[in-house]
Short mmCIF file of C-alpha atoms and ligand atoms in Angstrom, two decimals:
data_model
loop_
_atom_site.label_atom_id
_atom_site.label_comp_id
_atom_site.label_asym_id
_atom_site.label_seq_id
_atom_site.Cartn_x
_atom_site.Cartn_y
_atom_site.Cartn_z
CA UNK A 1 -7.60 12.02 31.45
CA UNK A 2 -5.39 11.74 28.54
CA UNK A 3 -7.42 11.44 25.23
CA UNK A 4 -4.87 11.97 22.87
CA UNK A 5 -4.70 8.97 20.99
CA UNK A 6 -1.67 6.94 21.38
CA UNK A 7 0.23 4.92 18.46
CA UNK A 8 3.28 2.49 18.90
CA UNK A 9 5.32 1.69 16.19
CA UNK A 10 6.09 -1.19 15.58
CA UNK A 11 9.51 -1.41 13.47
CA UNK A 12 12.20 1.37 13.81
CA UNK A 13 11.40 1.86 9.54
CA UNK A 14 12.46 3.96 7.00
CA UNK A 15 8.54 5.02 5.71
CA UNK A 16 7.58 5.98 9.77
CA UNK A 17 10.29 7.80 10.09
CA UNK A 18 9.90 9.71 6.59
CA UNK A 19 6.32 9.69 6.40
CA UNK A 20 4.29 8.34 9.33
CA UNK A 21 5.48 9.59 12.58
CA UNK A 22 4.91 13.44 11.27
CA UNK A 23 1.55 12.24 9.61
CA UNK A 24 0.24 10.66 13.32
CA UNK A 25 1.51 14.02 15.17
CA UNK A 26 -0.03 16.21 12.74
CA UNK A 27 -3.66 14.63 12.81
CA UNK A 28 -3.36 14.79 16.28
CA UNK A 29 -1.94 11.74 17.55
CA UNK A 30 0.72 11.05 19.44
CA UNK A 31 3.49 8.47 19.13
CA UNK A 32 4.06 6.44 22.56
CA UNK A 33 6.39 4.16 22.15
CA UNK A 34 8.98 2.18 19.22
CA UNK A 35 9.89 -1.22 19.00
CA UNK A 36 12.35 -2.65 17.09
CA UNK A 37 14.93 -5.97 17.08
CA UNK A 38 17.87 -4.10 18.25
CA UNK A 39 18.30 -2.43 21.65
CA UNK A 40 20.08 -0.02 20.04
CA UNK A 41 18.21 0.70 17.35
CA UNK A 42 15.26 1.31 19.44
CA UNK A 43 16.93 3.98 21.15
CA UNK A 44 18.53 5.40 18.64
CA UNK A 45 15.42 6.14 16.59
CA UNK A 46 13.23 7.28 19.70
CA UNK A 47 15.99 9.48 20.24
CA UNK A 48 16.15 11.03 16.66
CA UNK A 49 12.12 10.74 16.20
CA UNK A 50 11.29 12.11 19.83
CA UNK A 51 9.73 9.22 20.69
CA UNK A 52 9.41 8.62 24.70
CA UNK A 53 9.82 5.20 24.97
CA UNK A 54 11.86 2.44 22.64
CA UNK A 55 11.83 -1.12 23.56
CA UNK A 56 12.34 -4.72 21.95
CA UNK A 57 9.47 -6.28 23.61
CA UNK A 58 5.86 -6.39 21.51
CA UNK A 59 4.36 -7.07 24.74
CA UNK A 60 5.52 -3.80 26.64
CA UNK A 61 4.50 -1.77 23.16
CA UNK A 62 1.40 -3.18 23.43
CA UNK A 63 0.81 -2.08 27.13
CA UNK A 64 0.97 1.51 26.20
CA UNK A 65 -0.78 2.25 22.88
CA UNK A 66 -4.12 2.01 21.75
CA UNK A 67 -3.22 1.09 18.26
CA UNK A 68 -0.08 0.29 16.12
CA UNK A 69 1.46 0.83 12.90
CA UNK A 70 3.41 -2.25 11.16
CA UNK A 71 6.10 -1.18 8.96
CA UNK A 72 8.54 -4.08 10.02
CA UNK A 73 9.63 -5.93 6.63
CA UNK A 74 6.50 -7.90 5.16
CA UNK A 75 7.33 -11.34 6.75
CA UNK A 76 6.75 -10.12 10.36
CA UNK A 77 3.33 -8.10 9.53
CA UNK A 78 1.54 -11.62 10.43
CA UNK A 79 2.57 -12.51 13.64
CA UNK A 80 2.86 -8.82 14.58
CA UNK A 81 -0.86 -7.94 13.22
CA UNK A 82 -2.20 -11.14 15.18
CA UNK A 83 -0.74 -10.41 18.64
CA UNK A 84 -1.90 -6.82 18.66
CA UNK A 85 -5.19 -7.52 17.39
CA UNK A 86 -5.41 -10.11 20.51
CA UNK A 87 -4.31 -7.33 22.81
CA UNK A 88 -7.02 -5.27 22.02
CA UNK A 89 -4.91 -3.02 19.80
CA UNK A 90 -6.48 -1.32 16.62
CA UNK A 91 -4.12 -2.08 13.34
CA UNK A 92 -2.69 0.37 10.62
CA UNK A 93 -0.24 -2.27 8.79
CA UNK A 94 1.73 -1.97 5.72
CA UNK A 95 1.65 -3.60 2.68
CA UNK A 96 1.76 -6.17 1.19
CA UNK A 97 -0.17 -7.18 4.69
CA UNK A 98 1.46 -10.52 4.37
CA UNK A 99 3.51 -13.08 2.34
CA UNK A 100 0.24 -15.17 1.39
CA UNK A 101 -2.85 -14.56 1.06
CA UNK A 102 -4.04 -17.06 3.70
CA UNK A 103 -2.23 -15.10 6.40
CA UNK A 104 -3.10 -12.01 5.21
CA UNK A 105 -7.01 -13.61 5.44
CA UNK A 106 -6.03 -14.67 8.87
CA UNK A 107 -4.98 -10.77 9.75
CA UNK A 108 -8.61 -10.08 8.97
CA UNK A 109 -10.47 -12.80 10.91
CA UNK A 110 -8.41 -11.89 13.75
CA UNK A 111 -9.03 -7.95 14.17
CA UNK A 112 -12.62 -8.71 13.02
CA UNK A 113 -12.73 -11.67 15.70
CA UNK A 114 -11.48 -8.85 18.43
CA UNK A 115 -13.42 -6.30 17.64
CA UNK A 116 -10.65 -3.68 16.37
CA UNK A 117 -10.10 -1.96 13.15
CA UNK A 118 -7.63 -3.35 10.31
CA UNK A 119 -6.21 -0.77 8.10
CA UNK A 120 -3.92 -1.12 5.28
CA UNK A 121 -1.43 1.63 4.10
CA UNK A 122 -2.63 1.86 0.42
CA UNK A 123 -1.20 5.54 0.82
CA UNK A 124 -2.52 6.03 -3.00
CA UNK A 125 -5.74 5.97 -2.60
CA UNK A 126 -5.88 9.06 -0.50
CA UNK A 127 -3.91 10.95 -3.42
CA UNK A 128 -6.26 13.71 -4.95
CA UNK A 129 -5.70 12.73 -8.09
CA UNK A 130 -6.84 9.38 -7.82
CA UNK A 131 -9.83 10.08 -6.13
CA UNK A 132 -10.26 12.95 -8.39
CA UNK A 133 -10.48 9.91 -11.22
CA UNK A 134 -12.82 8.04 -9.65
CA UNK A 135 -14.92 10.82 -9.24
CA UNK A 136 -14.52 11.42 -12.78
CA UNK A 137 -15.56 7.60 -13.88
CA UNK A 138 -18.45 7.88 -11.21
CA UNK A 139 -19.96 10.83 -12.61
CA UNK A 140 -19.93 9.09 -16.51
CA UNK A 141 -17.56 11.70 -17.62
CA UNK A 142 -15.14 9.01 -19.76
CA UNK A 143 -18.85 6.94 -20.47
CA UNK A 144 -17.56 3.33 -20.27
CA UNK A 145 -14.66 2.71 -18.80
CA UNK A 146 -12.53 0.26 -21.57
CA UNK A 147 -8.43 0.51 -20.44
CA UNK A 148 -5.85 1.61 -18.06
CA UNK A 149 -2.72 2.09 -17.87
CA UNK A 150 -0.73 2.00 -14.98
CA UNK A 151 3.11 3.61 -15.41
CA UNK A 152 5.17 2.79 -11.90
CA UNK A 153 8.20 2.54 -12.91
CA UNK A 154 10.52 3.98 -10.86
CA UNK A 155 14.57 3.91 -9.37
CA UNK A 156 14.87 2.31 -6.08
CA UNK A 157 16.44 5.45 -3.91
CA UNK A 158 19.74 4.01 -2.48
CA UNK A 159 18.80 4.33 0.95
CA UNK A 160 16.27 1.53 0.33
CA UNK A 161 18.22 -1.09 -1.90
CA UNK A 162 18.56 -3.63 0.88
CA UNK A 163 16.12 -6.54 1.63
CA UNK A 164 13.68 -5.45 -1.26
CA UNK A 165 15.96 -6.73 -3.72
CA UNK A 166 17.86 -9.67 -2.00
CA UNK A 167 15.58 -11.21 0.36
CA UNK A 168 12.70 -13.50 -0.83
CA UNK A 169 12.23 -14.52 2.42
CA UNK A 170 11.15 -10.74 3.63
CA UNK A 171 8.98 -10.44 0.49
CA UNK A 172 11.86 -8.42 -2.13
CA UNK A 173 10.69 -7.94 -5.58
CA UNK A 174 8.83 -5.10 -7.48
CA UNK A 175 5.91 -7.35 -7.37
CA UNK A 176 5.14 -7.31 -3.70
CA UNK A 177 6.58 -3.70 -2.98
CA UNK A 178 4.88 -2.16 -6.42
CA UNK A 179 2.59 -3.74 -8.18
CA UNK A 180 0.48 -4.07 -5.10
CA UNK A 181 0.27 -0.44 -5.16
CA UNK A 182 -1.04 -0.55 -8.53
CA UNK A 183 -3.62 -3.35 -8.48
CA UNK A 184 -4.86 -1.19 -5.03
CA UNK A 185 -4.95 1.97 -6.72
CA UNK A 186 -6.82 0.60 -10.24
CA UNK A 187 -9.52 -1.12 -7.63
CA UNK A 188 -10.27 2.28 -5.88
CA UNK A 189 -10.13 4.45 -8.82
CA UNK A 190 -12.65 1.65 -11.49
CA UNK A 191 -14.52 0.72 -8.36
CA UNK A 192 -14.20 -2.78 -9.92
CA UNK A 193 -12.57 -5.81 -9.44
CA UNK A 194 -9.99 -7.90 -10.78
CA UNK A 195 -10.20 -11.16 -12.41
CA UNK A 196 -7.42 -12.43 -14.02
CA UNK A 197 -3.78 -11.55 -13.83
CA UNK A 198 -1.04 -12.07 -16.65
CA UNK A 199 2.63 -10.38 -15.94
CA UNK A 200 5.87 -11.20 -17.01
CA UNK A 201 9.01 -10.21 -14.71
CA UNK A 202 12.58 -9.52 -15.59
CA UNK A 203 15.80 -9.29 -13.24
CA UNK A 204 18.05 -6.23 -15.34
CA UNK A 205 20.83 -6.60 -12.45
CA UNK A 206 19.61 -4.63 -9.55
CA UNK A 207 17.99 -7.26 -7.40
CA UNK A 208 20.01 -10.60 -6.74
CA UNK A 209 19.46 -14.09 -7.15
CA UNK A 210 15.20 -14.66 -8.47
CA UNK A 211 14.24 -11.53 -6.93
CA UNK A 212 12.49 -9.29 -9.98
CA UNK A 213 13.53 -5.65 -10.05
CA UNK A 214 10.94 -5.36 -13.12
CA UNK A 215 7.22 -6.23 -14.55
CA UNK A 216 5.25 -5.77 -16.59
CA UNK A 217 1.21 -7.13 -16.88
CA UNK A 218 -2.12 -6.72 -17.65
CA UNK A 219 -5.05 -7.26 -15.29
CA UNK A 220 -9.00 -8.21 -16.22
CA UNK A 221 -11.44 -6.72 -14.25
CA UNK A 222 -14.91 -8.03 -13.84
CA UNK A 223 -16.56 -4.86 -15.92
CA UNK A 224 -14.03 -6.28 -18.59
CA UNK A 225 -11.53 -3.19 -18.24
CA UNK A 226 -8.24 -4.22 -19.02
CA UNK A 227 -5.27 -2.92 -16.99
CA UNK A 228 -1.90 -2.75 -17.93
CA UNK A 229 0.81 -2.22 -15.41
CA UNK A 230 4.88 -1.16 -15.53
CA UNK A 231 6.46 -1.54 -12.60
CA UNK A 232 10.38 -1.00 -11.69
CA UNK A 233 13.12 -0.57 -9.51
CA UNK A 234 15.50 0.16 -12.29
CA UNK A 235 14.37 3.34 -13.93
CA UNK A 236 15.77 6.61 -13.23
CA UNK A 237 14.54 8.55 -15.69
CA UNK A 238 10.69 7.41 -16.17
CA UNK A 239 7.84 9.78 -15.53
CA UNK A 240 4.64 7.80 -13.30
CA UNK A 241 1.20 8.13 -14.81
CA UNK A 242 -2.06 6.53 -14.24
CA UNK A 243 -4.39 6.67 -17.24
CA UNK A 244 -8.20 5.53 -18.19
CA UNK A 245 -9.74 5.68 -21.37
CA UNK A 246 -13.39 5.17 -21.89
CA UNK A 247 -16.03 5.28 -24.66
CA UNK A 248 -16.58 8.83 -24.27
CA UNK A 249 -13.13 9.84 -22.92
CA UNK A 250 -9.81 9.53 -21.09
CA UNK A 251 -8.62 10.38 -18.10
CA UNK A 252 -4.53 11.15 -17.95
CA UNK A 253 -3.21 11.27 -14.42
CA UNK A 254 0.76 12.46 -14.35
CA UNK A 255 3.27 12.36 -12.08
CA UNK A 256 0.47 10.57 -9.99
CA UNK A 257 2.24 7.39 -8.43
CA UNK A 258 3.98 8.73 -5.68
CA UNK A 259 4.39 9.70 -1.81
CA UNK A 260 3.74 13.22 -2.01
CA UNK A 261 0.82 14.70 -2.73
CA UNK A 262 1.69 16.37 -6.51
CA UNK A 263 0.73 15.47 -9.90
CA UNK A 264 -2.29 16.25 -12.38
CA UNK A 265 -5.47 14.82 -13.98
CA UNK A 266 -6.00 16.14 -17.62
CA UNK A 267 -9.68 15.18 -18.95
CA UNK A 268 -9.73 15.06 -22.46
CA UNK A 269 -13.27 14.74 -24.15
CA UNK A 270 -14.82 15.76 -27.49
CA UNK A 271 -15.12 18.61 -25.84
CA UNK A 272 -11.53 19.02 -25.47
CA UNK A 273 -9.16 18.92 -22.31
CA UNK A 274 -9.21 20.32 -18.93
CA UNK A 275 -7.58 20.32 -15.86
CA UNK A 276 -9.18 18.60 -13.09
CA UNK A 277 -9.11 20.27 -9.75
CA UNK A 278 -7.11 18.35 -7.23
CA UNK A 279 -7.40 17.89 -3.35
CA UNK A 280 -3.58 18.18 -2.07
CA UNK A 281 -3.63 16.90 0.99
CA UNK A 282 -0.91 14.83 2.28
CA UNK A 283 -1.71 11.37 1.82
CA UNK A 284 -0.38 9.77 4.39
CA UNK A 285 -2.40 12.13 7.17
CA UNK A 286 -5.57 11.70 5.48
CA UNK A 287 -4.41 7.82 5.63
CA UNK A 288 -4.12 8.14 9.65
CA UNK A 289 -7.01 10.62 9.65
CA UNK A 290 -9.20 7.94 8.15
CA UNK A 291 -8.02 5.32 10.11
CA UNK A 292 -8.57 7.37 13.44
CA UNK A 293 -11.93 8.26 12.26
CA UNK A 294 -12.81 4.43 11.76
CA UNK A 295 -11.77 3.41 15.12
CA UNK A 296 -14.64 6.26 16.21
CA UNK A 297 -16.78 4.56 13.89
CA UNK A 298 -17.59 6.95 11.91
CA UNK A 299 -16.23 5.52 8.78
CA UNK A 300 -13.69 2.75 7.07
CA UNK A 301 -9.77 2.69 7.12
CA UNK A 302 -9.51 4.55 3.44
CA UNK A 303 -8.15 0.90 2.80
CA UNK A 304 -9.27 -1.55 5.02
CA UNK A 305 -7.93 -5.06 5.99
CA UNK A 306 -10.00 -6.72 2.40
CA UNK A 307 -8.85 -4.19 0.43
CA UNK A 308 -5.16 -5.68 1.58
CA UNK A 309 -6.09 -9.01 1.04
CA UNK A 310 -7.09 -8.27 -2.64
CA UNK A 311 -4.23 -6.28 -3.65
CA UNK A 312 -2.17 -9.05 -2.26
CA UNK A 313 -4.19 -11.17 -4.23
CA UNK A 314 -3.09 -9.58 -7.48
CA UNK A 315 0.48 -9.16 -6.33
CA UNK A 316 0.00 -13.25 -5.56
CA UNK A 317 -1.37 -14.00 -8.90
CA UNK A 318 1.38 -11.99 -10.63
CA UNK A 319 4.38 -13.44 -9.20
CA UNK A 320 2.59 -17.04 -10.23
CA UNK A 321 1.68 -15.90 -13.84
CA UNK A 322 5.60 -14.12 -14.22
CA UNK A 323 6.58 -18.04 -12.85
CA UNK A 324 4.47 -20.48 -14.90
CA UNK A 325 3.80 -18.18 -18.07
CA UNK A 326 0.10 -18.25 -17.78
CA UNK A 327 -2.98 -16.50 -16.78
CA UNK A 328 -3.96 -16.40 -13.36
CA UNK A 329 -7.36 -16.28 -11.74
CA UNK A 330 -8.14 -14.06 -9.10
CA UNK A 331 -11.93 -15.02 -7.34
CA UNK A 332 -14.11 -11.45 -8.17
CA UNK A 333 -16.15 -11.76 -4.86
CA UNK A 334 -13.78 -13.84 -2.48
CA UNK A 335 -10.42 -12.28 -2.22
CA UNK A 336 -9.58 -15.20 0.10
CA UNK A 337 -10.32 -17.60 -2.74
CA UNK A 338 -8.16 -20.56 -3.15
CA UNK A 339 -8.06 -20.03 -6.54
CA UNK A 340 -4.82 -17.53 -6.28
CA UNK A 341 -1.47 -19.55 -5.67
CA UNK A 342 0.13 -18.15 -2.74
P1 NDP B 401 13.44 -0.34 6.25
O1 NDP B 401 14.33 -1.69 5.52
O2 NDP B 401 13.39 1.10 6.40
O3 NDP B 401 12.46 -0.75 7.64
C1 NDP B 401 12.28 -2.34 7.84
C2 NDP B 401 13.15 -2.91 9.14
O4 NDP B 401 14.59 -2.69 8.57
C3 NDP B 401 12.75 -1.75 10.30
O5 NDP B 401 11.93 -2.41 10.87
C4 NDP B 401 14.02 -2.04 11.19
O6 NDP B 401 13.86 -3.41 11.41
C5 NDP B 401 14.95 -2.50 9.80
N1 NDP B 401 16.14 -1.13 9.18
C6 NDP B 401 15.60 -0.37 9.13
N2 NDP B 401 16.79 0.36 9.09
C7 NDP B 401 18.17 -0.74 9.37
C8 NDP B 401 19.29 -0.28 9.68
N3 NDP B 401 20.10 0.95 9.67
N4 NDP B 401 19.68 -1.36 10.12
C9 NDP B 401 19.33 -2.21 9.88
N5 NDP B 401 17.56 -2.96 10.26
C10 NDP B 401 17.40 -1.49 9.66
O7 NDP B 401 11.79 -0.74 5.05
P2 NDP B 401 10.84 0.29 4.75
O8 NDP B 401 10.53 1.69 5.59
O9 NDP B 401 11.26 0.70 3.45
O10 NDP B 401 9.18 -0.94 4.62
C11 NDP B 401 8.96 -1.26 6.12
C12 NDP B 401 7.57 -1.39 5.29
O11 NDP B 401 6.63 0.07 4.65
C13 NDP B 401 7.41 -2.96 4.42
O12 NDP B 401 6.34 -3.36 4.62
C14 NDP B 401 7.20 -1.85 3.35
O13 NDP B 401 6.44 -2.84 1.81
C15 NDP B 401 6.16 -0.33 3.46
N6 NDP B 401 6.12 0.26 2.80
C16 NDP B 401 5.27 1.08 2.20
C17 NDP B 401 4.96 2.50 2.01
C18 NDP B 401 3.67 3.10 1.29
O14 NDP B 401 3.88 4.35 1.28
N7 NDP B 401 2.54 2.85 2.31
C19 NDP B 401 6.25 3.12 1.46
C20 NDP B 401 7.84 2.41 2.00
C21 NDP B 401 7.41 0.94 2.85
P3 NDP B 401 13.80 -3.01 13.32
O15 NDP B 401 12.37 -2.77 13.64
O16 NDP B 401 14.01 -4.56 13.91
O17 NDP B 401 14.81 -2.52 13.47
#
């Protein structure tokens, strides 16, 4: 009997081609099918990536697999996840889970009802840098955390300059693309939940129409920590980073808001400075490994469906705040709180 875990790719996407196919294969899984809306793109993608089956039919793909990886544009995730769950397939879905909180919540509920695992592919939780910072905070090495700063302003690579800049219906904009990651990483590193967000956005000419290509804002966490974020598609020369400043020390992560297992974390206290040891495991491999362990009942996915609802709740609140010039509340207990406008 073939016991290899069989994956189907929903979406002939760049992220699957650049990272996830390799991550699935290197963690012992098999990519057995790819679904695209276009038959020619499906076959070309399957050939280029050595995938034995290509289809435009979701049902045909679901018939062949144990789990799906959903990396279509954001407006399609909801329906594709619901259909996968109803077919009894485990689901690793890209962020943002959906375009509205109620849809994301429905995805979590559908997977729970079907008894399948739902993971959100928030890769940054799997970075050794962020795990080292979470551990150091948990061990009390900076005392009580007071502030965090996230530097996630990048230049959107030209091969990704499509729907993210032009198509609000697909969930375009830097807030749904990058601020969701900041929100998840902050929750993970601080082991705390956000309660309120205030944000401003910018459209500097790379994006079109109402779509924002830059944002800055602040998030208040339930412990009182204030976290500042700076996200952009437009800055080619800024460095990324993630800092947490506490009563007894500071953690300064550099070059760590990235897909690659790079970056450093400096701990600075009254005793001096030290670089924390960092695990350099590939972020996406760890995401897939944690997901398959969850399917086997050994762990939770690195980021659960509920985590994906929380990060979307922060992004939705940031969008609302930028639109209305007001602070927007997030319920700290229920990520699906109706207080967050959609
Ligand atoms: P892509 O634009 O590469 O792919 C999205 C969809 O666009 C595909 O499903 C495909 O549709 C269509 N498409 C792709 N290439 C072409 C083409 N040449 N011509 C026409 N249509 C094309 O998106 P990304 O891979 O950048 O993002 C996909 C999802 O993954 C998003 O939800 C995004 O937020 C998320 N993401 C997550 C990252 C992470 O690190 N967690 C990083 C990057 C993205 P079809 O399937 O119908 O062929």
